[in-house]
Each structure stands twice: as structure tokens, then as C-alpha cells.
CSV table of C-alpha atoms in Angstrom, one decimal:
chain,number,residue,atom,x,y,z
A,346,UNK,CA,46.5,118.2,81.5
A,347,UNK,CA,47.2,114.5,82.7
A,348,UNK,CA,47.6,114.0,86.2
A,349,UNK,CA,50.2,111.3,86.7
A,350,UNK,CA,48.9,108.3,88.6
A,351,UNK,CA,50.6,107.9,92.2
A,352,UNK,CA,52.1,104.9,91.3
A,353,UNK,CA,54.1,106.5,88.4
A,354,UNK,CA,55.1,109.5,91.5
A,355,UNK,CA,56.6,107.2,93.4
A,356,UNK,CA,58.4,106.0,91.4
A,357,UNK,CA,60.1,109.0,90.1
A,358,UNK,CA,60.8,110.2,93.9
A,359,UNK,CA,62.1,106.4,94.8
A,360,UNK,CA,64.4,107.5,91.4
A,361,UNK,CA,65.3,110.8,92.8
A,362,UNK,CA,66.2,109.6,96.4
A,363,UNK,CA,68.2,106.7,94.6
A,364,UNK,CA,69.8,109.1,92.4
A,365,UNK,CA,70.7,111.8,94.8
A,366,UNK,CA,72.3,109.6,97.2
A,367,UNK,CA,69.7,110.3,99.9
A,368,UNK,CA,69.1,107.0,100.9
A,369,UNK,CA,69.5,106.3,104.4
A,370,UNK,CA,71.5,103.0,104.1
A,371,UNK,CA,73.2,104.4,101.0
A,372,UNK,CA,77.2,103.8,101.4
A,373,UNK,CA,79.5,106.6,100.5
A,374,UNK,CA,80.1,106.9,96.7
A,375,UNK,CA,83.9,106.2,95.9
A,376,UNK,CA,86.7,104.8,97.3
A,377,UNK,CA,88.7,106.6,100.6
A,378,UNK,CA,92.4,107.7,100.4
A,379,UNK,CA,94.0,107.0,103.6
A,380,UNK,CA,97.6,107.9,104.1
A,381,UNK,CA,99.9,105.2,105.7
A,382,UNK,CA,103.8,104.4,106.0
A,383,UNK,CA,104.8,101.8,103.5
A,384,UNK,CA,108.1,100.9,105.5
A,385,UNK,CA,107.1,100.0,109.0
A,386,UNK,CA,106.9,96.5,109.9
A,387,UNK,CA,104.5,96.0,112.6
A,388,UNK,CA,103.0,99.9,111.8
A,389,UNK,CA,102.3,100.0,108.1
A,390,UNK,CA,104.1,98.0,105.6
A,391,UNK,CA,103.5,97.5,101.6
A,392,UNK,CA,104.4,93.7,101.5
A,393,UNK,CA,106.3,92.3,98.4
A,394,UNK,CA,102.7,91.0,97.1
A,395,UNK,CA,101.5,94.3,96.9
A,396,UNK,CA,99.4,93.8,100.4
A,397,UNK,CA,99.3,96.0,103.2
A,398,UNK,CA,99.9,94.9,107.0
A,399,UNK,CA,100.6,96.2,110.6
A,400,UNK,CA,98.7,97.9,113.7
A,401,UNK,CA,97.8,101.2,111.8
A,402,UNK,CA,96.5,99.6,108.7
A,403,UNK,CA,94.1,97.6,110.9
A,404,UNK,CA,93.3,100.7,112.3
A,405,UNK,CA,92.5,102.8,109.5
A,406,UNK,CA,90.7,99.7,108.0
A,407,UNK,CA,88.4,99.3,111.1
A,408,UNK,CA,87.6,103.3,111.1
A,409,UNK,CA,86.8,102.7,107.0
A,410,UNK,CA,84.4,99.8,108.2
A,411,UNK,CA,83.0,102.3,110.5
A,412,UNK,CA,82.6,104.9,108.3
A,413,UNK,CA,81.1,102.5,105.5
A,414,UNK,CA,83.8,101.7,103.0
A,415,UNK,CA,85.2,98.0,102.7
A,416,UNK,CA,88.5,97.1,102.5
A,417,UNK,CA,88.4,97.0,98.5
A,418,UNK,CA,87.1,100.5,98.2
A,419,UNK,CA,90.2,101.6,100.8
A,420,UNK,CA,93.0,103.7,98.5
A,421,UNK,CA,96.2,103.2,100.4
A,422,UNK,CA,98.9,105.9,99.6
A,423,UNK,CA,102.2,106.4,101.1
A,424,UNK,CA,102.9,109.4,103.5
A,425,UNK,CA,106.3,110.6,104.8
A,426,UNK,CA,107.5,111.9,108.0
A,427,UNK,CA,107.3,115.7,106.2
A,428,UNK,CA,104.6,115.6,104.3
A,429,UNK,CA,101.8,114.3,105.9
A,430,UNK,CA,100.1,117.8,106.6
A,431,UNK,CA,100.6,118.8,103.3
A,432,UNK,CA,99.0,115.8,101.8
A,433,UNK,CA,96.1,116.5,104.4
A,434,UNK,CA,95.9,120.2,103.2
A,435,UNK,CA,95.4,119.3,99.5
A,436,UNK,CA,93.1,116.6,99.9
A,437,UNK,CA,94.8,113.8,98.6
A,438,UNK,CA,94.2,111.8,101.4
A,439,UNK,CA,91.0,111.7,103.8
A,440,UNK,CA,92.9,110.7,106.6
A,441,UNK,CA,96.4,110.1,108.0
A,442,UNK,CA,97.0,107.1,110.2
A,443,UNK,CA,100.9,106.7,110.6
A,444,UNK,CA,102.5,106.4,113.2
A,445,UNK,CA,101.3,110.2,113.7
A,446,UNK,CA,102.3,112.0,116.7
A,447,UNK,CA,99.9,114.4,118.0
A,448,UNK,CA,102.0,117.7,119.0
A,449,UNK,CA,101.3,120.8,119.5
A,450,UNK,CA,103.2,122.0,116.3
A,451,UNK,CA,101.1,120.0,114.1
A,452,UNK,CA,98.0,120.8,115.6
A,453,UNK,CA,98.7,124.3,114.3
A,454,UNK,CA,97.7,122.7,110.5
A,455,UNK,CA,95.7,119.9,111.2
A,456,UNK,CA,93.2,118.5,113.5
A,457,UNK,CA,93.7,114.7,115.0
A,458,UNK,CA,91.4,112.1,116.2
A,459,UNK,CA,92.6,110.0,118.9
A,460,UNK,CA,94.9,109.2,120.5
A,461,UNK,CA,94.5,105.7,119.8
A,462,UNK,CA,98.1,104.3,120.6
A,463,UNK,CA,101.0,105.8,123.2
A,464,UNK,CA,104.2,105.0,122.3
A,465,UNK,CA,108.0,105.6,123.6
A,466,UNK,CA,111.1,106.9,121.8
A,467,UNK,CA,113.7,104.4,121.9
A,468,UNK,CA,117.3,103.5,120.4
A,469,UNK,CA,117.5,100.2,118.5
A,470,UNK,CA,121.6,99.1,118.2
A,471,UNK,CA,123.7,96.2,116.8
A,472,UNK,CA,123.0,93.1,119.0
A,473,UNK,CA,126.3,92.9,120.3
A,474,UNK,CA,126.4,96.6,120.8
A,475,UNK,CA,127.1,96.8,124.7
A,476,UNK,CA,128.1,100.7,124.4
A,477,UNK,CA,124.9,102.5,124.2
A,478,UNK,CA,122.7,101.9,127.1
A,479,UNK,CA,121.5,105.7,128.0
A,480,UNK,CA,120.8,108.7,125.9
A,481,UNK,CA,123.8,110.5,126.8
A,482,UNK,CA,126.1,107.2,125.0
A,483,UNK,CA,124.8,109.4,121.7
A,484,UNK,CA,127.3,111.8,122.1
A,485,UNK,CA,130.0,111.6,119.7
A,486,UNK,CA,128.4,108.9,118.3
A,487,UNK,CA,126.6,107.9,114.9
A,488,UNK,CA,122.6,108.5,115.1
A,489,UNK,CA,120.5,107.5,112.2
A,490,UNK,CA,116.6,109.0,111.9
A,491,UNK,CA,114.5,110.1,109.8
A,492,UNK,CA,113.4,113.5,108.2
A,493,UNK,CA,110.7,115.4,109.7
A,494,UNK,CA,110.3,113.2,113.0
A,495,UNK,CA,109.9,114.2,116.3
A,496,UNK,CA,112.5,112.0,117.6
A,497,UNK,CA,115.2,113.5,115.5
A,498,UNK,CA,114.0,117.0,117.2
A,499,UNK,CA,114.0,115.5,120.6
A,500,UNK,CA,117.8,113.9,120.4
A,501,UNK,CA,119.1,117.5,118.5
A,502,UNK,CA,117.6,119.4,120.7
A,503,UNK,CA,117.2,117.3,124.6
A,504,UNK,CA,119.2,114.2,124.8
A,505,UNK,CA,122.3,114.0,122.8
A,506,UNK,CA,124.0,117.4,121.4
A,507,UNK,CA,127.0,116.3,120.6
A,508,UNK,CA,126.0,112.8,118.6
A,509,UNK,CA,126.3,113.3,114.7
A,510,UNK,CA,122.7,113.0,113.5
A,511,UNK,CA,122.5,111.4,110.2
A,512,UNK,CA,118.5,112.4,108.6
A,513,UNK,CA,116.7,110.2,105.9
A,514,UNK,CA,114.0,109.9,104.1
A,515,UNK,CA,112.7,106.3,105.7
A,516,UNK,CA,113.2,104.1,108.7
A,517,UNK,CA,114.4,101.3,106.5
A,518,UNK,CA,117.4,103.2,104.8
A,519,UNK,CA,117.9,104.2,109.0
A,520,UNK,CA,118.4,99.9,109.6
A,521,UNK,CA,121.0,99.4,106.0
A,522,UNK,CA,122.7,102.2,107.4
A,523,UNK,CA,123.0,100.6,110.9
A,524,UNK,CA,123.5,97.0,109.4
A,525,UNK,CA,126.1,98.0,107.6
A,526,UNK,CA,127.9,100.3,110.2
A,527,UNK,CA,127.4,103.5,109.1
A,528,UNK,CA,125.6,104.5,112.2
A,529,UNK,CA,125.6,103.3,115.5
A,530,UNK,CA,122.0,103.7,116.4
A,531,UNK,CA,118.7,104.8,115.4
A,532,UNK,CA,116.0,106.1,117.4
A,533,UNK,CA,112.2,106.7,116.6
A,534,UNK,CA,109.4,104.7,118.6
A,535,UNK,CA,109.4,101.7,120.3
A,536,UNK,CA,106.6,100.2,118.3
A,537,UNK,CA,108.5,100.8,114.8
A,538,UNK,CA,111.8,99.3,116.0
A,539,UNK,CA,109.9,96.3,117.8
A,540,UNK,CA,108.5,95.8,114.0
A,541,UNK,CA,112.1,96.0,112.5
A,542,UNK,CA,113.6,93.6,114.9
A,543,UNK,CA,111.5,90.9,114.8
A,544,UNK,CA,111.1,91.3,110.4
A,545,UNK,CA,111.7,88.3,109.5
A,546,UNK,CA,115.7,88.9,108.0
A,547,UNK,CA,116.3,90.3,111.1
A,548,UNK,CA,116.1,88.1,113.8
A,549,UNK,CA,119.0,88.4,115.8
A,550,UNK,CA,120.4,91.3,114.2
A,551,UNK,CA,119.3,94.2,116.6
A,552,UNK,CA,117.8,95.1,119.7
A,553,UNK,CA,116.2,97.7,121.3
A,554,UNK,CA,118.0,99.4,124.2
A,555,UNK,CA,114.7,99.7,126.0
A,556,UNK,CA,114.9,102.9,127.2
A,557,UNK,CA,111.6,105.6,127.3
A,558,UNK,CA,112.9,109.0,126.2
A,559,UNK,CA,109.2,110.4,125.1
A,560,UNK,CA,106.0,109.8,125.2
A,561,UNK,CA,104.2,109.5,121.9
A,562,UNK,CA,100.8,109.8,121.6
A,563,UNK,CA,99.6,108.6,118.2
A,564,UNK,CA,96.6,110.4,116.5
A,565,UNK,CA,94.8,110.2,113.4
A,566,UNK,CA,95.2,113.4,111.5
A,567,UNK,CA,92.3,114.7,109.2
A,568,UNK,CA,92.1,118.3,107.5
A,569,UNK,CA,92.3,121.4,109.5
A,570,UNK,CA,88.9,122.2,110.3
A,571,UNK,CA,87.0,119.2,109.8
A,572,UNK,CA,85.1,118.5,112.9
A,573,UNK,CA,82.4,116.1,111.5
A,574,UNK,CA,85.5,113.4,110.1
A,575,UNK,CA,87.2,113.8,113.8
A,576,UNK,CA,84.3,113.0,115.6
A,577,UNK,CA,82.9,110.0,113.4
A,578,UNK,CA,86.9,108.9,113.9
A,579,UNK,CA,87.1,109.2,117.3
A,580,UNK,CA,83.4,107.4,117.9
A,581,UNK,CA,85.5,104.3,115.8
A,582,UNK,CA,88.6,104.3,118.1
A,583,UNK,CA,86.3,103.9,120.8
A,584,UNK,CA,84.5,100.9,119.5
A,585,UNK,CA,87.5,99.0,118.1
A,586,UNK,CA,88.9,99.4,122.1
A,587,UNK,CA,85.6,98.3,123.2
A,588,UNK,CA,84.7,95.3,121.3
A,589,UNK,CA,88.2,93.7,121.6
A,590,UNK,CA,89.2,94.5,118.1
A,591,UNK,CA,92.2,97.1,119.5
A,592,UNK,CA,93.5,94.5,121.6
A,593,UNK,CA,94.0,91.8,119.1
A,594,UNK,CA,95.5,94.2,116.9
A,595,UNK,CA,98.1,95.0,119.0
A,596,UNK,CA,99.1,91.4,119.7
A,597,UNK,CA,98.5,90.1,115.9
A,598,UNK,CA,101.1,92.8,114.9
A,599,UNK,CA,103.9,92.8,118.0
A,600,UNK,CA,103.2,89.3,119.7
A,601,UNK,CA,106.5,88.3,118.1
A,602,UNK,CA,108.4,91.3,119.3
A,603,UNK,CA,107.6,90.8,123.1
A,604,UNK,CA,106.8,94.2,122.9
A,605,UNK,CA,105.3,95.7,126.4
A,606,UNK,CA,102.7,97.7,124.9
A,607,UNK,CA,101.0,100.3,126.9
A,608,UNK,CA,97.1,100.1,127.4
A,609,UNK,CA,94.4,102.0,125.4
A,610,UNK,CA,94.7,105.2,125.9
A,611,UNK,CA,91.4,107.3,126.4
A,612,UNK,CA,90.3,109.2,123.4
A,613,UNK,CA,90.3,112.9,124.1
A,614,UNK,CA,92.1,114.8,120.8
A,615,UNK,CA,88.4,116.6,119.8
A,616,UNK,CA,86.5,116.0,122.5
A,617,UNK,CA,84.9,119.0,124.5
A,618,UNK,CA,83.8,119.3,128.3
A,619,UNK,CA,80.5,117.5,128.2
A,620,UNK,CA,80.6,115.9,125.2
């Protein structure tokens, strides 16, 4: 029997390692699914050129970066309010980064990373609307928001019983139903109306009434269960706060709004004692 020569081994184990995917700089095969809003200027928006822009893209595209895809192996798909976890459950997304509010409720079918972003519920009106400055102007009122959110839980059930609450499927159906007078307000976070009232269209249009009626802590939600994605995530967030890139995120994307922004927030969804 013929022994092969060494050089011939190594090259079928260089093969084999290249093969296998063992390599230790080897990038992940594939492109990543990431679900993101499509309708949120400022958050996550699907621009008219088919491009993709606001704070939580740049998130989720720095975490890809971090966790070795580039931005042209990134599969953006569109996520609602309601069905986020499902999309999470079925795998047809790796990650969720929109405008994701880590509650307890949720953490009941998914795990998040995070938080990377703390947010407030607020009311956006008609600019020359001087008759909702409080929560309690909602009652007997005309309130737009959207299926599935939190703030539509938190007015129906806290701050305005009496208002008529009018649910759809998307924030921007919520602003042609306020531009057009069919409701007197919406509500959802701060940072989503900032991005509607400085959209260019807009200007002038509406205004927020700059109240704070929640705190929203916004997480990046991954499959029940799956510890390893959580932790590379949350070992991203950190970076992108510590090597600036968080910061001038946050300005690229709601410098026009003269939006008061609240700082970093420390990373803890995850994260055991002494870890």
C-alpha cells in the first residue's frame, strides 16, 4: 500500500478545514435576516430607493459588523408591532431590532439583548392643536395607535379611559389619519414621533406635546432560548457606546428633530451577577 507523501496530507486537511467551515477567520456562510420597521423615520424606514435608514438600522448593522456579516449580506425584512415574536419563533428572522420594548410580557417568548436605547411615550397633535397638553385631554377625544403596542395598552388601560382609541396596523396610517382629522392625536414613543415631525413633508405640520407617560426601554429580541446570540449582541451594544459609534447615531438620525435624547443606557437584559 502507498503511503501518501505529507505534502499531499496537508493538503487534504487544509481542504477539509476549508470545506467544513472550521477556519478560524472564516465569516458566517449566508446572509442574516434582521427584522426592522419599514415606516419609522428616524427608527427604521424603507426609503423610496429601496434603502434603508434610521437609529435601529444602524444598530442592527453595527451588531452584523460585529458578528461578521457586511452590510450587503444583511436581509432586511419588515416586522410589525404583533408579530415580532412570532417571526422570532419561526426563524425567519435572526434578530429583531425595532423599536422593541423589553417587557415582561414578551420576555415570556423571547429573550432580548440590551437595552440599547430608553425611550418615552408621548402624544404628537396638529401644530395649532392647543387642547391636548396632559394625558387626561384624551378623554373623549380621538386617539390614533397602532396594533400590538404597548402604548395603546398603557392609554386603554392607565391614562385616558374614556378617549376613543382608534388601532392600526402602522404609525404612518396613525399620521394620514391625524393630518386629515380623523383623530386628534397619536401616541407611541418620543423617538418615532420626533422621526415623523421632522420627515421632510412634514415640517410644520405637527408637534410633540412633550410629555413622558412611560419609560421604554428598547431591546434587541432574539429566539427564546438562545443565550450564545444574546451575549455576542449585548458584547456589540457595548462597543458601539464605547467607541462613539452610539452617539453619532443618535444625532445623524434625530439632530433635526431637537430631540432631548436620554443617555446610553447600561446593558443588563442577559447579563448575570458576575458576569
Amino acid at each position: 500500500m502507498k503511503v501518501p507523501q505529507a505534502g499531499a496530507v496537508a493538503a487534504v486537511i487544509a481542504l477539509a478545514l476549508t470545506t467544513s467551515g472550521c477556519g478560524g477567520d472564516d465569516e458566517p456562510k449566508g446572509k442574516l435576516a434582521i427584522g426592522i420597521k419599514f415606516d419609522q423615520p428616524g427608527i427604521g424606514m424603507r426609503e423610496a430607493d429601496g434603502t434603508f435608514t434610521g437609529f435601529d438600522v444602524d444598530v442592527a448593522t453595527y451588531v452584523a459588523k460585529e458578528l461578521g456579516y457586511k452590510p450587503d449580506r444583511i436581509d432586511f425584512k419588515q416586522v410589525y408591532s404583533n408579530d415580532r415574536e412570532l417571526l422570532l419563533q419561526y426563524n425567519e428572522v435572526q434578530f429583531v431590532a425595532a423599536s422593541y420594548s423589553i417587557s415582561d410580557k414578551r420576555k415570556e417568548k423571547v429573550d432580548f439583548a440590551g437595552p440599547y436605547f430608553i425611550a418615552h411615550q408621548d402624544l404628537m397633535v396638529r401644530a395649532g392643536d392647543a387642547s391636548i397638553t396632559k394625558a387626561e385631554d384624551l378623554n373623549n377625544k380621538r386617539l390614533c395607535s397602532v396594533s400590538g403596542s404597548t402604548s395603546a395598552e398603557n392609554v386603554r388601560n392607565k391614562l385616558a379611559p374614556k378617549a376613543s382609541l382608534l388601532e392600526l396596523g402602522g404609525y404612518s396610517e396613525c399620521v394620514v389619519a391625524l393630518h386629515d382629522g380623523l383623530v386628534d392625536a397619536m401616541t407611541t414613543d418620543n423617538s418615532i414621533l420626533a422621526g415623523y415631525t421632522a420627515r421632510k413633508g412634514n415640517e410644520g405640520k405637527f408637534k410633540l406635546v412633550g410629555l413622558s407617560l412611560s419609560n421604554e426601554s428598547y431591546g434587541i429580541g432574539v429566539k427564546k432560548g438562545d443565550k450564545e446570540l444574546q451575549g455576542k449582541i449585548n458584547a456589540a451594544l457595548k462597543k458601539m457606546v464605547e467607541d462613539g459609534s452610539w452617539e453619532a447615531a443618535v444625532k445623524k438620525n434625530f439632530g433635526a428633530a431637537d430631540y432631548k435624547y436620554e443617555p446610553a443606557p447600561q446593558v443588563t437584559s442577559g447579563i448575570t451577577a458576575g458576569s
